[in-house]
Each structure stands twice: as C-alpha cells, then as structure tokens.
C-alpha cells in the first residue's frame, strides 16, 4: 500500500470525525473586534497550491464550477454562523451575489471578499456582545414565571430581519442558560455573574482569532465540500497534528474541538482514562471542569479549545472532574458529573479482552466466548524489528481463541462496537484467523487502479460458530473485517448499520510543492482511494448492514457517513474470486430472524429495551424547551428518568474501571467482568440458535450438498 492514513491510531481518529479538529486561539495576540483581519502573502500561495491539489488529485477529480461554488458558499457561511445567531437577513442578501463566485476566488487567488464576510461577522458579534452584557446588567434580566419557550434547533430557521429580532432570540438563549444554572442550585446573583464571565471569555477568545484561522475556515469550506474527510490544516494546526501523532499525552485521553459554543468530544482515545472508564463518548459536550475532588467547577461554555485543554490536561495521577452533556441527551437533560484520574495514554489497555457468557436454550446451557476488540492495533516498529511479542490485534485474538477453546466454548462473538478502525494489516490478518485464505478487501485509487489485500495463510485458528457485533460507530477496519466475514458466509453480523467510512486519505505538505517558499503553508489531508468488499460492493456510505438488527437509539443518518452531505457515493466494482464457506445462508438467517422476532414479543427485557428506546428517540425529536421554571424542572426530571432507564440497558450497563473487580493487566489481554449487557446476551442467544440450527440433519445435509 502507498502512504495512506489508515494504519495509525491518531489518523483513524481523524478518519471518521465530522470535520477537521478546529485548533482555534493558536495565536494569542488579542485585538479589537472592530479591527479587520486580512490575508497574508503566504496564504495566497497556499490557496493556489491547495486548489491545484484538491481539483486535480482528489478521488473525485471535481472541477471548480458554479454548482461547487454554491456548496462552498453555504459551508463557509455555516462554518462562521452555524446557528444563524449573528448575521442578519440583509447581510445574506448582500452575500448572495458571491454565491457563484467562490470557484473564481479560488482559481484567481482572491481572498479579500471571504475575509470581508468574516469581518462583518466580527462586527455583528460585537453588537450581540454589547446587548448581552447590557441585558445582564439590568436589575432583573429574566422572569422565570413567564410561560414561553425556545426552539433549540436552528438548522432551518430564517435569518433574523432586525437587531430587535436577534436580541429577543439571544434573550431566550440566555434565559435558558440561566435556568440551567438556577436549577443546578446557583443563586440568581451567581447565575448572572457566571453568564457575564462566560460571554466575556467568548469575547476574548474571538478577539484572538487571526488570519490563519479565517484562512483555514475558508479553505476547509472548499475541502469539505469534496468529502467530509478532506481538509486543509494551517501551519500551526499541522504542527499540532504531528505532535499528537508522535507524543503520548497526560490527561483524560480525548480529542476535543469547539462547536456551537461548546467543547465537544471528537474522539475518545483508546488506552486513556476516558476510554477505560467508558464515561465519555464521541459527540459528548464538556461544559465544566474542576480540579481534584473538591475544586470548584469552571464554566467552559463559550471557551476555545486551547484554553479548555489547559484546564483538562494535567499531571499524571491527579483528579479532574467534568460536567458533561451526553450526545444522546434530551433537550432538558441536566449535565452529569464524571471523575477521571489523569494518566498517560496506554495503548496496551486498548488490547483485545475476553469474557464468557452463559446462554440457556432448551434446558441446556451454552458457553459463548466474547472477544472485545476496541481498535485494530499493531506495533509496526516492533514488527519491523521482528520482536517476538510485538503488539498485534491478530496475535492477541489468536491467544484468546486458544484460551476460549480450552474452556470448551460453544461459539465465539467478536465485539466491534465503537471500534473506529486502525491497522489495515490487522484487519486482513484477523480475517485470516477465520477463513482458509483469500481476498479480504479491495482498494480502488482515483486513477482506477485496484489493489486486492489478501490473506495468504491457509491456517484457521477457529472454524466454529461465530458472530460479529457492530454498531453505528464501527468504522473503517471494523467494516472491512465484518464485511469479509459476511461475504464469505463465515458468521452472522449482528447490531446496527455501521458508520460507512470507506475512504482512504493521505497527507500532503504544501511546502514540498513550493521548496523555495520560506513561509510555512500548511498541509492538505486528501481522499485518494476507496475500500470495496470482496463482492465488489463499497463500504463507503452504506457501511455493513447486519444480518440481524438490534434496537438502536439512533436514527439511520443521525451519525455516520450518511449524515454528511458531501460524503462520497456508494458504488460497486467487479467481485474478487473467493470461496464461500457456506456456514451461513439465507435460510439460516431467516430462521434466526424468526426466533429473534419471537423473543421481541415474549422476552420482557427485550420488550422493555424496545419500548425505552422508542420513547427516548421520540423525546429527542422535541427540540423545544420551556423557559418557565416550573415547567422546565418537570422537563428535566422526565428527561433524566428516560436517560436513566436507557442507561440500565444495553452497552451503558458496563462497569467503569473504578467499579470493576479486576483491572486489565498492561502486559497481556485478560478476561473482563461486566454487568449484564442485553445486546451481548441477545447476540449470544442468536449464536446459540445458529449452533442448534446447524446441527439439524436436514440443514447439515443441505450445507454439505
């Protein structure tokens, strides 16, 4: 393979986030919001090179046209004022004349107009800031007895026609934030001070945004219009990316960005405290941070990510407490508090682990081995130096299989839920543990060349009944493995439709294209290839559809590649030649589905799960919150009850590291103890059904034939 970004853990984290990690507040020089920001000479050069690379070498080979200009225009505006809380309708009318000119700006090295558009935002921001501080200085800024509400969904609202209209919208937002603080126990005077400080911090943060961030935002409007995983990184952002790839970090083990006034979790890094404790998840929002067990919380709403990171990071062994708004929280859900002990990231803690669950069927107990693989890891340096015990997903899983076979398990489940990917080499070799030999994945480059990654080892570590668990956040290498197992008819796939990240990226340093340039120009992360299953179907966009679908708290396109308008399309190429195992066929899957449907009607736990999830999804669709204190309190209480009910079921039922009776040893994989996970239990039942069905004489004969 060429130098693609598919093998390194930090790259995988970038591979399926919504956009580039925004590293704002890079330059700490503060200026007046009234001062205009202007492009530099180096940025004109970076614009020229980036445009040439993106238009000629991206997988899509998309030329700059008026239709693409329109998409770039919308994405640029959305990047500046996503919530439509600053620009006025008159501003949009003025900007509209540039909708079909952004392609010309890029080709002609024009930056003045995009920068002027941003400078007008700074002016509008200053107007809102003055209103906010004036409102908070009034004797009684909010009346909590008035029966009014706020629609928090701003995606499709019309642009405000006047300052008065915007002011009223901001009054409601401030009142909503004030209610959250008041219901959390803060006195009215403390509420006002917290909000005043919160927005003063935002003012300081915005005043530190300089030309580099604005240029990066403009270029990313172009890059992300091609596909969600292509991006431009300004020089300082590129340097920080290199540091993140090469250094271990003492902290909680999470990548962060600011979005819509919040610090949001981009990714939970395998091996870190947040990963092991399972207390933080992708898309969660951090709204407060406190030091130690007794420190006071510092409000983080409106902070820039660099400033927030300084508080969240800290020396190894120290305690940090966070206030979190969960990704799946209802509009009225109060924040939860979590406690983490800062540590260096230990990648060995993300190694595969096993457990055994007992399934009773027909008055007989079946032992099902479950192997949890949080990511596809590989110590490439150790492998190159031929170390005997270098870290490898395949090696660890092979050992666990041997141990499970020694304990006489009847079947094995491979758990890939929330596995965001990792090493392509490991995805191929892990597949080889379950098949004779043959192709595992196809990679098609933009020029049309197709390369087939193949398992050439005929050794099979396990040929018994197996299932693979996936969910919406199983991506990249996880999808390659699950797709191969499904295509070879080797096992059943259980869970949710996977993420659909079937693209491959590479990094390009712009200074390599301009060796005489003394200024740093930044880097482009470019999509250059796509993954395809051995049957010729792409994993892009559609991901892997499970044979048996478990209840999900998420709508189909709420998260995943399908939620991104610029995602590359699904398509097909010719199938590879491979031999089916015939362990699974449509008749077997049909029988398994019938038995599962029967349990959905009769099993009380499953019935409760489905009911709870349906109620939760329905509640999440309501984006309107009351601004009357009595009603808001009822909304919060009901939201918390729904959240708690869902937490008692499914994946959230796992013990945290602090609660577990045993910890994972750093030097080797180990069996872990968990509370009951209904998803694992039901997958175990499905696998048990498969074991029983496969022993039926008529079916066994059909498979042999």
XYZ file of C-alpha atoms in Angstrom:
705
model
C 0.000 0.000 0.000
C 1.032 3.589 -0.522
C 1.379 6.101 2.297
C -2.284 6.188 3.199
C -3.690 7.315 6.514
C -5.217 4.030 7.587
C -2.671 2.478 9.910
C -2.005 4.987 12.673
C -4.341 5.426 15.619
C -4.473 9.264 15.535
C -5.239 9.059 11.822
C -8.126 6.731 12.436
C -9.492 9.259 14.887
C -9.342 11.892 12.185
C -10.720 9.441 9.667
C -14.287 9.473 10.888
C -14.867 12.697 12.699
C -17.249 15.204 11.195
C -14.572 17.631 10.178
C -11.037 18.697 10.992
C -10.250 19.327 14.625
C -10.521 23.083 14.903
C -7.443 24.396 16.687
C -8.538 27.924 17.379
C -6.807 30.523 19.511
C -3.461 29.461 18.068
C -2.099 32.987 18.060
C -2.714 34.571 21.433
C -2.420 38.234 20.365
C -5.691 39.932 21.273
C -7.147 42.662 19.067
C -10.296 44.730 18.999
C -13.252 43.042 17.327
C -13.581 46.231 15.303
C -10.217 45.577 13.663
C -10.416 43.825 10.292
C -8.481 40.612 9.650
C -6.582 40.474 6.357
C -4.911 37.621 4.441
C -1.144 37.266 4.212
C 1.032 36.793 1.148
C 1.773 33.181 2.145
C -1.938 32.397 2.251
C -2.384 33.447 -1.367
C 0.313 30.908 -2.261
C -1.278 28.260 -0.032
C -4.633 28.943 -1.697
C -3.122 28.411 -5.145
C -1.382 25.133 -4.242
C -4.305 23.733 -2.250
C -6.717 24.491 -5.089
C -4.451 22.779 -7.602
C -4.098 19.680 -5.425
C -7.770 19.433 -4.467
C -9.066 19.904 -8.008
C -6.585 17.520 -9.660
C -5.712 14.813 -7.132
C -8.799 14.264 -5.000
C -10.501 10.927 -5.622
C -13.488 12.664 -7.183
C -11.456 14.833 -9.600
C -14.086 17.529 -9.075
C -13.536 20.662 -11.110
C -14.400 24.080 -9.745
C -17.806 25.049 -11.122
C -20.688 27.293 -10.142
C -22.525 24.374 -8.535
C -19.500 23.553 -6.371
C -19.128 27.276 -5.631
C -22.650 27.288 -4.220
C -21.819 24.374 -1.915
C -18.607 26.106 -0.751
C -20.537 29.321 -0.130
C -23.106 27.557 2.074
C -20.452 25.659 4.006
C -18.410 28.815 4.616
C -21.422 30.701 5.961
C -22.392 27.693 8.086
C -18.850 27.469 9.456
C -18.958 31.097 10.561
C -22.524 31.344 11.883
C -23.901 27.817 12.195
C -26.758 28.761 14.500
C -27.812 31.825 12.472
C -27.403 33.928 15.586
C -25.298 36.833 14.272
C -25.760 37.627 10.583
C -28.924 39.458 9.517
C -31.115 38.710 6.507
C -29.782 41.904 4.895
C -26.240 40.550 5.229
C -27.277 37.345 3.461
C -28.838 39.371 0.661
C -25.545 41.217 0.236
C -23.520 37.989 0.328
C -25.783 36.205 -2.144
C -24.155 37.943 -5.104
C -20.994 35.925 -4.339
C -22.707 32.508 -4.279
C -21.403 31.531 -7.715
C -18.066 33.333 -7.435
C -16.235 31.202 -4.876
C -14.845 28.991 -7.655
C -13.429 32.122 -9.288
C -11.985 33.313 -5.966
C -10.074 30.031 -5.598
C -8.802 29.960 -9.171
C -7.790 33.633 -9.201
C -6.210 33.717 -5.709
C -8.906 36.019 -4.336
C -9.236 36.179 -0.557
C -10.439 39.697 0.179
C -14.166 39.004 -0.181
C -14.219 35.833 2.001
C -12.235 37.745 4.643
C -14.614 40.716 4.394
C -17.524 38.346 5.008
C -15.839 37.140 8.165
C -15.025 40.671 9.283
C -18.705 41.564 9.067
C -19.398 38.616 11.367
C -16.983 40.148 13.909
C -18.971 43.376 13.750
C -22.266 41.520 14.247
C -20.733 39.539 17.083
C -19.674 42.724 18.833
C -23.242 44.053 18.540
C -24.623 40.917 20.179
C -21.949 41.016 22.864
C -22.872 44.573 23.800
C -26.544 43.576 24.037
C -25.753 40.530 26.203
C -23.696 42.493 28.730
C -26.295 45.281 28.834
C -29.078 42.766 29.486
C -27.129 41.073 32.273
C -26.558 44.432 33.986
C -30.294 45.091 34.342
C -31.699 44.602 37.887
C -33.794 41.574 36.927
C -32.783 40.274 33.488
C -35.074 37.225 33.471
C -38.615 36.488 34.622
C -38.836 32.743 35.186
C -42.608 32.808 35.696
C -43.392 33.830 32.097
C -44.691 30.906 30.032
C -42.513 30.993 26.925
C -40.308 28.520 25.092
C -37.173 28.232 22.971
C -36.662 26.122 19.859
C -33.052 24.912 20.100
C -32.998 23.580 16.525
C -31.535 26.413 14.448
C -30.657 24.483 11.298
C -33.548 25.712 9.161
C -34.663 28.941 10.810
C -34.843 32.087 8.717
C -32.189 34.739 9.169
C -33.313 37.490 11.541
C -34.626 40.591 9.799
C -33.610 43.057 12.508
C -31.423 43.571 15.529
C -34.511 43.505 17.732
C -35.417 40.040 16.450
C -31.904 38.773 17.120
C -31.886 40.372 20.553
C -35.081 38.552 21.507
C -33.598 35.254 20.327
C -30.493 35.897 22.420
C -32.607 36.876 25.420
C -34.285 33.469 25.256
C -30.962 31.641 24.881
C -29.535 33.484 27.878
C -32.666 32.769 29.897
C -32.392 29.072 29.010
C -28.753 29.005 30.136
C -29.704 30.901 33.284
C -32.432 28.350 34.050
C -29.936 25.508 33.733
C -27.670 27.229 36.260
C -30.549 28.104 38.571
C -31.898 24.548 38.585
C -28.366 23.356 39.336
C -28.554 25.270 42.611
C -26.865 28.594 41.789
C -28.205 31.799 43.336
C -29.572 34.479 40.977
C -26.536 36.726 41.520
C -24.193 33.821 40.807
C -26.175 32.957 37.666
C -25.735 36.453 36.261
C -22.027 36.542 37.115
C -21.459 33.121 35.515
C -23.188 34.202 32.306
C -21.347 37.531 32.230
C -17.977 35.809 32.671
C -18.952 33.140 30.135
C -19.574 35.663 27.372
C -16.599 37.827 28.266
C -14.473 34.707 27.804
C -16.043 34.236 24.386
C -15.207 37.828 23.515
C -11.571 37.292 24.468
C -11.447 34.067 22.511
C -12.876 35.585 19.347
C -10.518 38.534 19.614
C -7.608 36.078 19.381
C -8.767 34.605 16.073
C -6.331 35.788 13.464
C -5.753 35.408 9.762
C -4.586 31.783 9.997
C -7.877 30.548 11.423
C -10.003 32.509 8.958
C -7.994 31.205 6.012
C -8.262 27.650 7.324
C -12.025 28.047 7.643
C -12.304 29.304 4.062
C -10.126 26.548 2.582
C -11.977 23.891 4.557
C -15.268 25.127 3.125
C -13.788 24.034 -0.216
C -12.059 20.860 1.002
C -15.059 19.552 2.958
C -17.361 20.233 0.004
C -15.449 17.487 -1.807
C -15.876 14.956 1.022
C -16.018 15.061 4.845
C -12.510 13.640 5.356
C -10.594 16.044 3.134
C -9.298 19.135 4.902
C -6.740 21.916 4.957
C -4.588 22.389 8.055
C -2.937 25.761 8.584
C 0.750 25.601 9.625
C 0.170 25.718 13.383
C -2.649 23.170 13.159
C -0.432 20.892 11.053
C 2.357 21.140 13.628
C -0.033 20.249 16.420
C -1.316 17.264 14.431
C 2.239 15.978 14.117
C 2.733 16.346 17.859
C -0.478 14.443 18.583
C 0.718 11.611 16.361
C 4.153 11.357 17.922
C 3.662 12.090 21.624
C 1.793 10.452 24.450
C -0.476 12.814 26.332
C -1.007 13.105 30.062
C -4.692 13.822 30.512
C -8.089 12.218 30.063
C -7.407 10.724 26.628
C -9.796 12.555 24.308
C -9.562 14.748 21.214
C -11.590 17.944 21.515
C -12.905 20.743 19.354
C -15.228 23.675 19.909
C -18.527 23.637 18.097
C -21.627 25.783 18.571
C -20.274 27.381 21.754
C -19.365 24.024 23.358
C -16.225 21.918 23.829
C -17.132 18.672 22.085
C -15.530 15.215 22.184
C -14.187 14.416 18.707
C -12.837 11.048 19.773
C -12.098 9.061 22.907
C -8.540 7.775 22.537
C -8.130 4.046 23.178
C -5.944 3.435 26.197
C -6.829 6.640 28.032
C -8.776 7.101 31.282
C -11.943 8.211 29.480
C -11.788 5.130 27.243
C -11.277 2.649 30.059
C -13.919 4.203 32.272
C -16.425 4.367 29.376
C -17.724 7.626 30.843
C -17.137 9.804 27.769
C -18.305 9.165 24.229
C -17.905 10.748 20.837
C -20.068 13.875 20.436
C -20.421 14.447 24.212
C -20.063 18.097 25.317
C -17.881 19.282 28.215
C -19.492 22.291 29.887
C -17.447 22.495 33.085
C -14.158 21.357 34.623
C -12.941 21.171 38.227
C -9.558 20.231 39.686
C -9.342 17.466 42.284
C -12.214 16.061 44.314
C -13.072 19.358 45.988
C -12.300 22.027 43.402
C -14.974 24.402 42.103
C -16.246 23.969 38.559
C -15.080 26.402 35.905
C -17.725 27.069 33.255
C -16.407 26.108 29.771
C -19.336 27.216 27.609
C -18.002 29.659 25.031
C -14.361 28.732 25.616
C -11.904 27.990 22.843
C -10.447 24.524 22.775
C -6.847 25.534 23.520
C -7.913 27.286 26.716
C -10.144 24.378 27.747
C -7.375 21.842 27.177
C -5.091 23.724 29.579
C -7.594 23.047 32.362
C -8.445 19.478 31.367
C -4.860 18.309 30.957
C -2.663 17.872 33.989
C -0.005 15.779 35.731
C -0.325 12.031 35.875
C -2.234 10.772 38.896
C -4.233 13.963 39.517
C -8.027 14.082 39.534
C -10.160 16.116 37.146
C -13.956 16.341 37.288
C -16.051 17.187 34.256
C -19.630 18.256 33.705
C -20.941 16.502 30.600
C -23.926 16.879 28.295
C -24.271 13.464 26.641
C -24.532 13.192 22.857
C -27.888 11.456 23.189
C -29.186 13.815 25.891
C -32.676 15.223 25.596
C -33.104 18.986 25.291
C -33.907 19.298 29.001
C -31.392 16.763 30.340
C -29.213 18.160 33.157
C -25.440 17.663 32.873
C -23.793 14.698 34.581
C -20.583 14.830 36.589
C -17.736 12.371 35.994
C -14.433 11.867 37.788
C -11.230 10.872 35.963
C -7.649 10.290 37.067
C -5.220 11.740 34.543
C -2.715 9.289 33.077
C -0.514 8.835 30.079
C -2.239 7.118 27.205
C -1.571 3.385 27.477
C -2.240 1.761 24.165
C -1.806 -1.660 25.743
C -5.007 -1.018 27.685
C -6.885 -0.976 24.392
C -5.920 -4.567 23.612
C -8.467 -7.306 22.994
C -10.161 -8.868 26.022
C -12.444 -11.845 26.543
C -15.327 -12.980 28.683
C -17.705 -15.957 28.708
C -21.463 -15.598 28.883
C -23.857 -18.443 29.595
C -26.953 -18.847 27.426
C -29.706 -21.274 28.349
C -31.716 -22.754 25.492
C -33.851 -25.894 25.567
C -32.862 -26.581 29.185
C -29.227 -26.674 28.148
C -26.502 -24.156 28.995
C -24.249 -22.963 26.186
C -20.923 -21.214 26.780
C -20.377 -18.279 24.422
C -16.961 -16.625 24.306
C -16.962 -12.870 23.660
C -13.817 -11.137 22.394
C -13.956 -7.347 22.661
C -11.685 -5.545 20.153
C -11.701 -1.757 20.785
C -9.477 -0.974 17.782
C -7.193 -2.678 15.251
C -3.753 -2.026 16.740
C -0.302 -3.050 15.545
C 3.197 -2.138 16.698
C 4.722 -1.561 13.260
C 8.155 -0.714 14.645
C 8.214 -3.870 16.761
C 7.059 -5.948 13.811
C 9.748 -4.457 11.574
C 12.413 -5.264 14.162
C 10.950 -8.782 14.444
C 10.270 -8.547 18.146
C 8.709 -11.771 19.421
C 5.887 -10.188 21.410
C 5.079 -7.023 19.464
C 1.552 -5.702 19.978
C -0.874 -7.078 17.416
C -4.645 -7.480 17.347
C -4.390 -10.743 15.439
C -1.807 -12.261 17.794
C -3.840 -11.301 20.867
C -7.111 -12.592 19.434
C -5.466 -15.857 18.428
C -4.310 -16.345 22.041
C -7.775 -15.550 23.348
C -9.343 -18.019 20.916
C -6.991 -20.730 22.175
C -7.930 -19.909 25.774
C -11.652 -19.957 24.971
C -11.335 -23.253 23.169
C -9.556 -24.607 26.236
C -12.644 -23.615 28.212
C -14.838 -25.509 25.716
C -16.944 -22.609 24.464
C -19.713 -23.494 22.016
C -19.295 -20.362 19.896
C -17.412 -17.046 19.708
C -18.643 -13.451 19.365
C -16.281 -10.754 18.059
C -17.427 -7.432 19.558
C -16.530 -4.473 17.314
C -18.974 -1.957 18.746
C -17.484 1.562 18.825
C -14.326 0.288 17.111
C -13.313 3.185 14.852
C -10.730 1.239 12.857
C -6.949 1.132 12.876
C -4.440 -1.012 11.021
C -5.498 -2.378 7.645
C -2.818 -5.069 8.013
C -4.508 -6.305 11.184
C -7.977 -6.249 9.630
C -6.708 -8.540 6.869
C -4.749 -10.909 9.116
C -7.562 -11.097 11.696
C -9.970 -12.144 8.961
C -7.453 -14.847 8.095
C -7.956 -16.461 11.507
C -11.467 -17.449 10.430
C -11.121 -18.287 6.715
C -8.876 -20.617 4.750
C -7.240 -17.938 2.589
C -8.306 -15.423 0.003
C -9.013 -11.728 -0.664
C -10.250 -9.583 2.236
C -10.664 -6.072 0.813
C -10.169 -4.195 -2.455
C -8.727 -0.675 -2.671
C -9.515 1.451 -5.696
C -7.464 4.591 -6.324
C -8.696 7.701 -8.082
C -6.926 6.682 -11.292
C -8.940 3.465 -11.366
C -6.206 1.062 -10.251
C -7.490 -1.698 -7.951
C -5.331 -3.453 -5.381
C -6.546 -6.527 -3.514
C -5.406 -7.113 0.064
C -5.285 -10.874 0.601
C -4.833 -13.332 3.454
C -2.379 -15.902 2.111
C -2.147 -18.025 5.249
C -4.287 -21.208 5.000
C -4.181 -21.684 8.788
C -7.569 -21.303 10.502
C -7.493 -20.507 14.220
C -11.214 -21.062 14.691
C -13.746 -22.711 12.402
C -16.703 -22.954 14.793
C -19.904 -20.883 15.007
C -19.240 -17.143 15.195
C -20.997 -13.796 15.274
C -19.667 -10.264 14.806
C -21.243 -7.395 16.759
C -21.229 -3.923 15.167
C -22.927 -0.591 15.783
C -23.162 2.853 14.218
C -19.653 3.747 15.393
C -17.925 0.661 13.979
C -15.888 2.102 11.130
C -13.085 1.619 8.610
C -11.079 -1.518 9.524
C -14.042 -2.824 11.554
C -16.204 -2.594 8.458
C -13.564 -4.385 6.378
C -13.463 -7.310 8.814
C -17.250 -7.535 9.279
C -17.863 -7.285 5.530
C -15.394 -10.086 4.780
C -16.934 -12.393 7.401
C -20.353 -11.664 5.905
C -19.272 -12.102 2.283
C -17.531 -15.401 2.999
C -20.715 -16.597 4.769
C -18.433 -17.343 7.702
C -20.572 -15.916 10.512
C -23.573 -13.745 11.307
C -23.327 -9.952 11.638
C -25.427 -8.558 14.491
C -26.219 -4.997 15.554
C -26.646 -1.756 13.610
C -25.678 -0.451 10.198
C -22.027 0.592 10.535
C -20.546 4.061 10.031
C -19.832 3.845 6.300
C -16.293 5.242 6.295
C -14.911 3.593 3.185
C -12.365 6.174 2.052
C -8.584 6.437 2.330
C -6.612 9.646 2.999
C -3.035 10.829 2.588
C -1.211 13.910 3.901
C 0.436 16.437 1.568
C 2.846 19.083 2.864
C 2.342 22.171 0.680
C 5.935 23.323 1.195
C 7.100 20.240 -0.703
C 5.310 21.723 -3.701
C 6.991 25.089 -3.153
C 10.547 24.315 -1.953
C 11.691 27.925 -2.319
C 8.880 29.246 -0.118
C 10.263 30.389 3.242
C 6.882 30.717 4.985
C 5.060 27.614 6.173
C 2.000 26.909 4.002
C 0.265 24.097 5.875
C -0.929 20.639 4.823
C -3.785 19.081 2.908
C -5.396 15.831 4.027
C -6.678 14.330 0.788
C -9.032 11.456 0.000
C -7.326 9.356 -2.671
C -8.939 5.891 -2.613
C -11.993 3.864 -1.583
C -12.467 0.492 0.082
C -14.548 -2.248 -1.524
C -15.709 -5.587 -0.218
C -14.584 -8.792 -1.870
C -18.026 -8.995 -3.522
C -17.351 -5.619 -5.177
C -19.672 -3.503 -3.025
C -18.173 -0.396 -1.425
C -18.185 0.028 2.349
C -18.474 3.762 1.708
C -21.723 5.408 2.827
C -23.726 2.190 3.297
C -21.202 0.527 5.592
C -22.151 -3.022 6.560
C -25.792 -3.967 7.073
C -26.242 -6.541 9.849
C -27.894 -9.871 9.151
C -29.827 -9.381 12.379
C -30.591 -5.827 13.513
C -30.713 -4.936 17.208
C -32.712 -1.965 18.592
C -30.870 1.343 18.178
C -31.205 4.694 19.931
C -30.059 6.496 16.763
C -31.831 7.258 13.517
C -30.187 5.874 10.366
C -28.470 9.084 9.235
C -28.160 10.805 12.597
C -24.497 9.843 12.847
C -22.200 8.232 10.329
C -21.136 8.970 6.800
C -24.731 9.336 5.639
C -25.141 12.391 7.880
C -22.586 14.277 5.768
C -23.960 15.988 2.618
C -20.590 15.805 0.839
C -19.967 12.092 1.514
C -18.680 10.136 -1.469
C -21.365 7.925 -3.029
C -21.712 4.162 -2.735
C -20.801 2.194 -5.850
C -19.571 -1.202 -6.999
C -16.595 -2.730 -8.794
C -16.141 -6.308 -10.062
C -16.104 -9.021 -7.414
C -12.908 -10.762 -6.372
C -12.642 -14.540 -6.648
C -13.196 -16.166 -3.282
C -14.575 -19.427 -1.912
C -17.672 -19.319 0.269
C -17.643 -21.300 3.487
C -21.427 -21.823 3.358
C -21.622 -21.700 7.152
C -24.423 -19.152 6.683
C -27.168 -18.912 4.074
C -30.433 -17.037 3.606
C -32.482 -19.891 5.036
C -30.434 -19.949 8.243
C -30.598 -16.154 8.621
C -34.349 -16.320 8.060
C -34.741 -18.884 10.824
C -32.574 -16.848 13.182
C -34.618 -13.737 12.418
C -37.889 -15.584 13.131
C -36.617 -16.749 16.519
C -35.414 -13.242 17.313
C -38.812 -11.772 16.409
C -40.476 -14.247 18.746
C -38.225 -13.115 21.593
C -39.026 -9.479 20.835
C -42.656 -10.335 21.576
C -42.101 -12.566 24.602
C -38.849 -11.572 26.363
C -39.533 -8.900 28.972
C -36.032 -7.395 28.820
C -36.171 -7.004 25.046
C -39.683 -5.589 25.179
C -38.553 -3.060 27.788
C -35.480 -2.167 25.710
C -37.504 -1.541 22.551
C -40.102 0.494 24.430
C -37.486 2.572 26.239
C -35.552 3.296 23.047
C -38.700 4.253 21.127
C -39.723 6.666 23.887
C -36.213 8.081 24.043
C -35.993 8.646 20.273
C -39.405 10.300 20.247
C -38.388 12.577 23.111
C -35.162 13.556 21.323
C -37.133 14.806 18.332
C -38.604 17.541 20.510
C -36.177 20.465 20.361
C -38.418 22.955 22.160
C -37.679 23.671 25.833
C -39.776 25.658 28.273
C -38.389 28.881 29.723
C -40.788 28.793 32.642
C -39.038 27.498 35.747
C -41.811 25.170 36.946
C -42.256 23.543 33.535
C -38.518 23.366 32.882
C -37.977 21.474 36.126
C -40.610 18.909 35.115
C -38.981 18.565 31.673
C -35.574 17.977 33.262
C -36.908 15.382 35.674
C -38.664 13.482 32.894
C -35.597 13.667 30.663
C -33.383 12.331 33.432
C -35.771 9.421 34.045
C -35.686 8.469 30.352
C -31.893 8.731 30.271
C -31.544 6.624 33.422
C -33.922 3.980 32.061
C -31.890 3.676 28.872
C -28.627 3.564 30.811
C -29.808 0.478 32.684
C -29.954 -1.407 29.401
C -27.519 -2.285 26.661
C -23.987 -1.047 26.265
C -24.179 1.597 29.003
C -24.544 -1.191 31.566
C -20.812 -1.913 31.561
C -18.845 -1.257 34.731
C -16.341 1.557 34.752
C -12.729 0.802 35.555
C -13.194 2.183 39.059
C -16.131 -0.165 39.680
C -14.630 -3.278 38.157
C -13.403 -6.043 40.412
C -10.402 -6.629 38.196
C -8.358 -4.314 36.030
C -6.860 -5.082 32.662
C -3.206 -6.003 33.013
C -0.956 -3.823 30.899
C 1.266 -6.647 29.790
C -1.365 -9.010 28.391
C -5.031 -9.381 27.436
C -7.268 -10.530 30.254
C -10.810 -11.640 30.879
C -13.002 -8.745 31.992
C -16.031 -8.702 34.262
C -19.103 -6.798 33.135
C -22.566 -6.107 34.299
C -25.228 -7.650 32.125
C -25.240 -6.237 28.600
C -28.541 -7.088 26.937
C -27.002 -6.653 23.482
C -24.338 -9.258 24.204
C -26.947 -11.522 25.787
C -29.188 -11.355 22.726
C -26.253 -11.858 20.360
C -25.335 -14.918 22.432
C -28.890 -16.207 22.008
C -28.683 -15.692 18.244
C -25.396 -17.561 18.112
C -26.866 -20.344 20.248
C -29.784 -20.566 17.808
C -27.239 -20.855 14.989
C -25.461 -23.678 16.807
C -28.714 -25.588 17.298
C -29.979 -24.979 13.751
C -26.651 -26.014 12.221
C -26.943 -29.415 13.918
C -30.323 -30.160 12.343
C -29.882 -33.095 9.925
C -31.769 -31.516 7.033
C -29.762 -28.318 7.245
C -26.465 -30.087 7.704
C -27.151 -32.120 4.585
C -28.075 -29.041 2.619
C -24.872 -27.286 3.663
C -22.801 -30.296 2.698
C -24.507 -30.510 -0.670
